[in-house]
């Protein structure tokens, strides 16, 4: 191994380590950011060389580079808040938000939503939360063909995702039929 090859191995390692420190610094600086997902860097060999040794063949690394920076989308901890419009995604999934009057969709796990002056549920950027309309169902025994409530589970949706808007901040009371606890 020549002098320049040895220097390249060392400098490529320092460069990759510096980029890893940037990723770690970004994770630390955003630790209190709502919905932030940390990243992790993966390294790979930049070059390698086959050499012959007394015990046979071998391989010597000639440098390192950044293989990939991957986001960690595992479930984070859920926190209690005093706002009724703060939401959280349990498990896989994202909230879909869209700028008003545009056909763009963005995805986020940050659930800090508030109602704007027009009644739309929006994120801090003013993007409107997207959601499906829920199909109202008649839960009487005659309407379900005699099926019990335990046999009819799930929520039926209709249409395509649209802006979530409350026309009236009051709704008729409805008995709770299912509770999930985490």
C-alpha atoms as an extended CHARMM CRD file, in Angstrom:
* protein
*
       182  EXT
         1         1  UNK       CA              0.0000000000        0.0000000000        0.0000000000  PROA      1               0.0000000000
         2         2  UNK       CA              1.4350000000        3.3230000000       -1.0410000000  PROA      2               0.0000000000
         3         3  UNK       CA              1.4720000000        6.5470000000        0.9160000000  PROA      3               0.0000000000
         4         4  UNK       CA             -1.3080000000        8.1860000000       -1.1290000000  PROA      4               0.0000000000
         5         5  UNK       CA             -3.5520000000        5.0990000000       -0.7330000000  PROA      5               0.0000000000
         6         6  UNK       CA             -2.9880000000        5.1680000000        3.0260000000  PROA      6               0.0000000000
         7         7  UNK       CA             -3.8370000000        8.8630000000        3.1840000000  PROA      7               0.0000000000
         8         8  UNK       CA             -6.9860000000        8.3040000000        1.1130000000  PROA      8               0.0000000000
         9         9  UNK       CA             -8.1700000000        5.6090000000        3.5370000000  PROA      9               0.0000000000
        10        10  UNK       CA             -7.6960000000        7.9810000000        6.4570000000  PROA      10              0.0000000000
        11        11  UNK       CA             -9.2630000000       11.0470000000        4.8230000000  PROA      11              0.0000000000
        12        12  UNK       CA            -12.2650000000        9.1030000000        3.4970000000  PROA      12              0.0000000000
        13        13  UNK       CA            -12.8640000000        7.8130000000        7.0360000000  PROA      13              0.0000000000
        14        14  UNK       CA            -12.6850000000       11.3260000000        8.4690000000  PROA      14              0.0000000000
        15        15  UNK       CA            -15.0580000000       12.6420000000        5.8160000000  PROA      15              0.0000000000
        16        16  UNK       CA            -17.6020000000        9.8450000000        6.4240000000  PROA      16              0.0000000000
        17        17  UNK       CA            -17.3080000000       10.3530000000       10.1920000000  PROA      17              0.0000000000
        18        18  UNK       CA            -17.9590000000       14.0870000000        9.7380000000  PROA      18              0.0000000000
        19        19  UNK       CA            -21.1110000000       13.3620000000        7.7320000000  PROA      19              0.0000000000
        20        20  UNK       CA            -22.2380000000       10.9340000000       10.4470000000  PROA      20              0.0000000000
        21        21  UNK       CA            -21.7270000000       13.6770000000       13.0520000000  PROA      21              0.0000000000
        22        22  UNK       CA            -23.9840000000       15.9240000000       10.9340000000  PROA      22              0.0000000000
        23        23  UNK       CA            -26.7520000000       13.2900000000       10.9840000000  PROA      23              0.0000000000
        24        24  UNK       CA            -26.3440000000       12.7820000000       14.7520000000  PROA      24              0.0000000000
        25        25  UNK       CA            -26.3650000000       16.5610000000       15.3170000000  PROA      25              0.0000000000
        26        26  UNK       CA            -29.5660000000       16.8730000000       13.2900000000  PROA      26              0.0000000000
        27        27  UNK       CA            -31.1710000000       14.1360000000       15.4100000000  PROA      27              0.0000000000
        28        28  UNK       CA            -30.1560000000       15.8700000000       18.6420000000  PROA      28              0.0000000000
        29        29  UNK       CA            -31.2410000000       19.3540000000       17.5320000000  PROA      29              0.0000000000
        30        30  UNK       CA            -34.7010000000       18.0650000000       16.5330000000  PROA      30              0.0000000000
        31        31  UNK       CA            -35.3400000000       15.9040000000       19.5990000000  PROA      31              0.0000000000
        32        32  UNK       CA            -38.2130000000       18.2000000000       20.6910000000  PROA      32              0.0000000000
        33        33  UNK       CA            -39.6660000000       18.7290000000       17.2080000000  PROA      33              0.0000000000
        34        34  UNK       CA            -43.2020000000       17.3600000000       16.9570000000  PROA      34              0.0000000000
        35        35  UNK       CA            -43.3550000000       14.3720000000       14.5940000000  PROA      35              0.0000000000
        36        36  UNK       CA            -39.5890000000       14.3460000000       13.8840000000  PROA      36              0.0000000000
        37        37  UNK       CA            -38.1800000000       10.9960000000       12.8230000000  PROA      37              0.0000000000
        38        38  UNK       CA            -34.4960000000       10.3700000000       13.4630000000  PROA      38              0.0000000000
        39        39  UNK       CA            -32.0600000000        9.2200000000       10.7780000000  PROA      39              0.0000000000
        40        40  UNK       CA            -29.2370000000        6.7350000000       10.8170000000  PROA      40              0.0000000000
        41        41  UNK       CA            -26.2320000000        6.5590000000        8.5320000000  PROA      41              0.0000000000
        42        42  UNK       CA            -24.9580000000        3.3380000000        7.0060000000  PROA      42              0.0000000000
        43        43  UNK       CA            -21.3770000000        3.0480000000        5.7760000000  PROA      43              0.0000000000
        44        44  UNK       CA            -19.9200000000        0.9840000000        2.9510000000  PROA      44              0.0000000000
        45        45  UNK       CA            -16.5240000000        0.1710000000        1.4690000000  PROA      45              0.0000000000
        46        46  UNK       CA            -15.4880000000        2.7050000000       -1.1480000000  PROA      46              0.0000000000
        47        47  UNK       CA            -12.7260000000        0.4830000000       -2.5670000000  PROA      47              0.0000000000
        48        48  UNK       CA            -11.1300000000       -2.8030000000       -1.6610000000  PROA      48              0.0000000000
        49        49  UNK       CA             -8.0740000000       -4.6920000000       -2.8720000000  PROA      49              0.0000000000
        50        50  UNK       CA             -7.3880000000       -8.4080000000       -3.0220000000  PROA      50              0.0000000000
        51        51  UNK       CA             -4.0120000000       -9.3010000000       -1.5270000000  PROA      51              0.0000000000
        52        52  UNK       CA             -2.1190000000      -12.5280000000       -1.1220000000  PROA      52              0.0000000000
        53        53  UNK       CA             -1.0610000000      -13.4290000000        2.3900000000  PROA      53              0.0000000000
        54        54  UNK       CA              0.7390000000      -16.3630000000        3.9810000000  PROA      54              0.0000000000
        55        55  UNK       CA             -2.6100000000      -17.9050000000        4.9090000000  PROA      55              0.0000000000
        56        56  UNK       CA             -4.1130000000      -17.4360000000        1.4360000000  PROA      56              0.0000000000
        57        57  UNK       CA             -6.0310000000      -14.5260000000       -0.0120000000  PROA      57              0.0000000000
        58        58  UNK       CA             -7.4230000000      -11.5300000000        1.7840000000  PROA      58              0.0000000000
        59        59  UNK       CA             -9.0970000000       -8.2340000000        1.2070000000  PROA      59              0.0000000000
        60        60  UNK       CA             -7.9400000000       -4.8480000000        2.4070000000  PROA      60              0.0000000000
        61        61  UNK       CA            -10.2690000000       -1.8630000000        2.5400000000  PROA      61              0.0000000000
        62        62  UNK       CA             -9.0710000000        1.2340000000        0.7070000000  PROA      62              0.0000000000
        63        63  UNK       CA            -11.5890000000        3.6930000000        2.0700000000  PROA      63              0.0000000000
        64        64  UNK       CA            -15.1200000000        4.2090000000        3.3060000000  PROA      64              0.0000000000
        65        65  UNK       CA            -18.0950000000        6.1390000000        2.0050000000  PROA      65              0.0000000000
        66        66  UNK       CA            -21.6610000000        6.8840000000        3.0440000000  PROA      66              0.0000000000
        67        67  UNK       CA            -23.9030000000        4.0500000000        1.8960000000  PROA      67              0.0000000000
        68        68  UNK       CA            -27.2720000000        5.5360000000        2.8310000000  PROA      68              0.0000000000
        69        69  UNK       CA            -28.9930000000        7.7760000000        5.3320000000  PROA      69              0.0000000000
        70        70  UNK       CA            -32.2320000000        6.0790000000        6.3280000000  PROA      70              0.0000000000
        71        71  UNK       CA            -35.1060000000        7.5020000000        8.3390000000  PROA      71              0.0000000000
        72        72  UNK       CA            -36.2830000000        5.6380000000       11.4240000000  PROA      72              0.0000000000
        73        73  UNK       CA            -40.0630000000        5.3630000000       11.0740000000  PROA      73              0.0000000000
        74        74  UNK       CA            -40.6370000000        3.2030000000       14.1340000000  PROA      74              0.0000000000
        75        75  UNK       CA            -43.3360000000        4.1690000000       16.6220000000  PROA      75              0.0000000000
        76        76  UNK       CA            -42.2650000000        6.9340000000       18.9820000000  PROA      76              0.0000000000
        77        77  UNK       CA            -43.6740000000        7.6550000000       22.4150000000  PROA      77              0.0000000000
        78        78  UNK       CA            -47.1330000000        9.1900000000       22.6610000000  PROA      78              0.0000000000
        79        79  UNK       CA            -47.5580000000       12.2710000000       24.8240000000  PROA      79              0.0000000000
        80        80  UNK       CA            -50.6230000000       13.6860000000       26.5240000000  PROA      80              0.0000000000
        81        81  UNK       CA            -51.5520000000       17.2750000000       25.6870000000  PROA      81              0.0000000000
        82        82  UNK       CA            -54.2570000000       19.7200000000       26.7120000000  PROA      82              0.0000000000
        83        83  UNK       CA            -55.4450000000       20.3040000000       23.1280000000  PROA      83              0.0000000000
        84        84  UNK       CA            -58.3930000000       18.2310000000       21.8950000000  PROA      84              0.0000000000
        85        85  UNK       CA            -57.2010000000       18.5550000000       18.2800000000  PROA      85              0.0000000000
        86        86  UNK       CA            -53.7480000000       17.0250000000       18.8820000000  PROA      86              0.0000000000
        87        87  UNK       CA            -53.6800000000       13.6460000000       17.1530000000  PROA      87              0.0000000000
        88        88  UNK       CA            -51.2060000000       10.7640000000       16.9590000000  PROA      88              0.0000000000
        89        89  UNK       CA            -50.7100000000        7.8890000000       14.5560000000  PROA      89              0.0000000000
        90        90  UNK       CA            -50.3760000000        4.5820000000       16.3590000000  PROA      90              0.0000000000
        91        91  UNK       CA            -48.2880000000        2.1380000000       14.3370000000  PROA      91              0.0000000000
        92        92  UNK       CA            -47.7100000000        2.6070000000       10.6220000000  PROA      92              0.0000000000
        93        93  UNK       CA            -49.1740000000        5.4820000000        8.6510000000  PROA      93              0.0000000000
        94        94  UNK       CA            -49.1110000000        9.2180000000        8.1040000000  PROA      94              0.0000000000
        95        95  UNK       CA            -51.4880000000       12.1620000000        8.1570000000  PROA      95              0.0000000000
        96        96  UNK       CA            -52.1600000000       13.5590000000        4.7000000000  PROA      96              0.0000000000
        97        97  UNK       CA            -52.2170000000       17.3620000000        4.4530000000  PROA      97              0.0000000000
        98        98  UNK       CA            -52.7170000000       19.6520000000        1.4850000000  PROA      98              0.0000000000
        99        99  UNK       CA            -52.3090000000       23.4040000000        0.8430000000  PROA      99              0.0000000000
       100       100  UNK       CA            -55.6650000000       25.1280000000        0.3550000000  PROA      100             0.0000000000
       101       101  UNK       CA            -56.8520000000       25.1070000000       -3.2620000000  PROA      101             0.0000000000
       102       102  UNK       CA            -53.9640000000       22.9510000000       -4.5340000000  PROA      102             0.0000000000
       103       103  UNK       CA            -53.7720000000       19.3510000000       -5.6940000000  PROA      103             0.0000000000
       104       104  UNK       CA            -50.5340000000       18.7220000000       -3.7290000000  PROA      104             0.0000000000
       105       105  UNK       CA            -50.4260000000       16.1980000000       -0.9120000000  PROA      105             0.0000000000
       106       106  UNK       CA            -47.8320000000       16.0230000000        1.8460000000  PROA      106             0.0000000000
       107       107  UNK       CA            -47.4620000000       13.3310000000        4.4940000000  PROA      107             0.0000000000
       108       108  UNK       CA            -46.5560000000       13.9130000000        8.1320000000  PROA      108             0.0000000000
       109       109  UNK       CA            -46.6470000000       12.1700000000       11.4800000000  PROA      109             0.0000000000
       110       110  UNK       CA            -46.8760000000       15.4920000000       13.3480000000  PROA      110             0.0000000000
       111       111  UNK       CA            -50.4140000000       15.6850000000       14.6930000000  PROA      111             0.0000000000
       112       112  UNK       CA            -50.5190000000       19.1980000000       16.1510000000  PROA      112             0.0000000000
       113       113  UNK       CA            -53.6540000000       20.4080000000       14.3310000000  PROA      113             0.0000000000
       114       114  UNK       CA            -55.8840000000       23.4050000000       15.0840000000  PROA      114             0.0000000000
       115       115  UNK       CA            -59.0710000000       24.8040000000       13.5730000000  PROA      115             0.0000000000
       116       116  UNK       CA            -58.6340000000       27.8810000000       11.3970000000  PROA      116             0.0000000000
       117       117  UNK       CA            -61.1800000000       30.7080000000       11.1150000000  PROA      117             0.0000000000
       118       118  UNK       CA            -63.0670000000       28.8260000000        8.3560000000  PROA      118             0.0000000000
       119       119  UNK       CA            -63.4570000000       25.6200000000       10.3990000000  PROA      119             0.0000000000
       120       120  UNK       CA            -60.7450000000       23.5860000000        8.6220000000  PROA      120             0.0000000000
       121       121  UNK       CA            -58.4110000000       21.4040000000       10.6760000000  PROA      121             0.0000000000
       122       122  UNK       CA            -54.9150000000       22.6760000000        9.7400000000  PROA      122             0.0000000000
       123       123  UNK       CA            -51.2910000000       22.0700000000       10.7070000000  PROA      123             0.0000000000
       124       124  UNK       CA            -48.9250000000       24.9110000000       11.7780000000  PROA      124             0.0000000000
       125       125  UNK       CA            -48.1360000000       25.6290000000        8.0920000000  PROA      125             0.0000000000
       126       126  UNK       CA            -51.8170000000       26.1370000000        7.2990000000  PROA      126             0.0000000000
       127       127  UNK       CA            -52.0790000000       22.8830000000        5.3160000000  PROA      127             0.0000000000
       128       128  UNK       CA            -55.4850000000       21.2640000000        5.6330000000  PROA      128             0.0000000000
       129       129  UNK       CA            -55.8120000000       17.7650000000        7.0540000000  PROA      129             0.0000000000
       130       130  UNK       CA            -57.2550000000       15.3250000000        4.5190000000  PROA      130             0.0000000000
       131       131  UNK       CA            -59.7370000000       12.6280000000        5.4480000000  PROA      131             0.0000000000
       132       132  UNK       CA            -62.5830000000       10.4850000000        4.1630000000  PROA      132             0.0000000000
       133       133  UNK       CA            -66.2300000000       11.0530000000        4.9150000000  PROA      133             0.0000000000
       134       134  UNK       CA            -67.6320000000        8.3820000000        7.2220000000  PROA      134             0.0000000000
       135       135  UNK       CA            -70.6960000000        6.6040000000        5.9430000000  PROA      135             0.0000000000
       136       136  UNK       CA            -73.5010000000        6.8540000000        8.4550000000  PROA      136             0.0000000000
       137       137  UNK       CA            -74.8750000000        3.4270000000        9.2530000000  PROA      137             0.0000000000
       138       138  UNK       CA            -78.1220000000        2.3110000000       10.8070000000  PROA      138             0.0000000000
       139       139  UNK       CA            -77.2540000000        0.0130000000       13.7170000000  PROA      139             0.0000000000
       140       140  UNK       CA            -80.7310000000       -1.3520000000       14.3690000000  PROA      140             0.0000000000
       141       141  UNK       CA            -81.1750000000       -5.1300000000       14.3420000000  PROA      141             0.0000000000
       142       142  UNK       CA            -83.4950000000       -4.9060000000       11.3300000000  PROA      142             0.0000000000
       143       143  UNK       CA            -80.9370000000       -2.9320000000        9.3090000000  PROA      143             0.0000000000
       144       144  UNK       CA            -78.0920000000       -5.3500000000       10.0630000000  PROA      144             0.0000000000
       145       145  UNK       CA            -80.1390000000       -8.4530000000        9.3110000000  PROA      145             0.0000000000
       146       146  UNK       CA            -80.0410000000       -9.5850000000       12.9240000000  PROA      146             0.0000000000
       147       147  UNK       CA            -76.2290000000       -9.2650000000       13.2300000000  PROA      147             0.0000000000
       148       148  UNK       CA            -74.9220000000       -8.2070000000       16.5860000000  PROA      148             0.0000000000
       149       149  UNK       CA            -72.6440000000       -5.1980000000       17.0170000000  PROA      149             0.0000000000
       150       150  UNK       CA            -69.6530000000       -7.5050000000       17.5900000000  PROA      150             0.0000000000
       151       151  UNK       CA            -70.1460000000       -8.9720000000       14.1130000000  PROA      151             0.0000000000
       152       152  UNK       CA            -70.1510000000       -5.5780000000       12.3860000000  PROA      152             0.0000000000
       153       153  UNK       CA            -66.8050000000       -3.9570000000       13.0590000000  PROA      153             0.0000000000
       154       154  UNK       CA            -64.8640000000       -1.3380000000       11.1700000000  PROA      154             0.0000000000
       155       155  UNK       CA            -65.6940000000        2.0740000000        9.7910000000  PROA      155             0.0000000000
       156       156  UNK       CA            -67.1770000000        2.4500000000        6.3320000000  PROA      156             0.0000000000
       157       157  UNK       CA            -65.8240000000        5.3570000000        4.3360000000  PROA      157             0.0000000000
       158       158  UNK       CA            -67.0500000000        6.9640000000        1.1450000000  PROA      158             0.0000000000
       159       159  UNK       CA            -65.5800000000        9.1180000000       -1.5750000000  PROA      159             0.0000000000
       160       160  UNK       CA            -62.0230000000       10.3790000000       -1.8460000000  PROA      160             0.0000000000
       161       161  UNK       CA            -59.9540000000       12.2030000000        0.7870000000  PROA      161             0.0000000000
       162       162  UNK       CA            -61.0360000000       15.8060000000        1.2070000000  PROA      162             0.0000000000
       163       163  UNK       CA            -60.3580000000       18.7210000000        3.5490000000  PROA      163             0.0000000000
       164       164  UNK       CA            -61.4970000000       18.0440000000        7.1170000000  PROA      164             0.0000000000
       165       165  UNK       CA            -63.9270000000       20.8160000000        8.0340000000  PROA      165             0.0000000000
       166       166  UNK       CA            -66.4340000000       21.1480000000       10.8470000000  PROA      166             0.0000000000
       167       167  UNK       CA            -69.5340000000       23.0490000000        9.8100000000  PROA      167             0.0000000000
       168       168  UNK       CA            -70.9720000000       22.8780000000       13.2870000000  PROA      168             0.0000000000
       169       169  UNK       CA            -68.9690000000       22.3620000000       16.4480000000  PROA      169             0.0000000000
       170       170  UNK       CA            -71.8140000000       20.3910000000       17.9900000000  PROA      170             0.0000000000
       171       171  UNK       CA            -72.9100000000       16.9110000000       17.0480000000  PROA      171             0.0000000000
       172       172  UNK       CA            -75.6420000000       14.6350000000       18.3150000000  PROA      172             0.0000000000
       173       173  UNK       CA            -74.4540000000       12.3400000000       21.1050000000  PROA      173             0.0000000000
       174       174  UNK       CA            -73.5330000000        8.7930000000       20.2150000000  PROA      174             0.0000000000
       175       175  UNK       CA            -72.7470000000        6.0060000000       22.6580000000  PROA      175             0.0000000000
       176       176  UNK       CA            -69.1880000000        4.6930000000       22.6650000000  PROA      176             0.0000000000
       177       177  UNK       CA            -69.1080000000        1.2000000000       21.2160000000  PROA      177             0.0000000000
       178       178  UNK       CA            -65.3770000000        0.4190000000       21.2320000000  PROA      178             0.0000000000
       179       179  UNK       CA            -62.3340000000        1.6350000000       23.1620000000  PROA      179             0.0000000000
       180       180  UNK       CA            -58.6670000000        0.9100000000       22.3740000000  PROA      180             0.0000000000
       181       181  UNK       CA            -56.1030000000        1.4110000000       25.1100000000  PROA      181             0.0000000000
       182       182  UNK       CA            -52.3600000000        1.6590000000       24.6230000000  PROA      182             0.0000000000
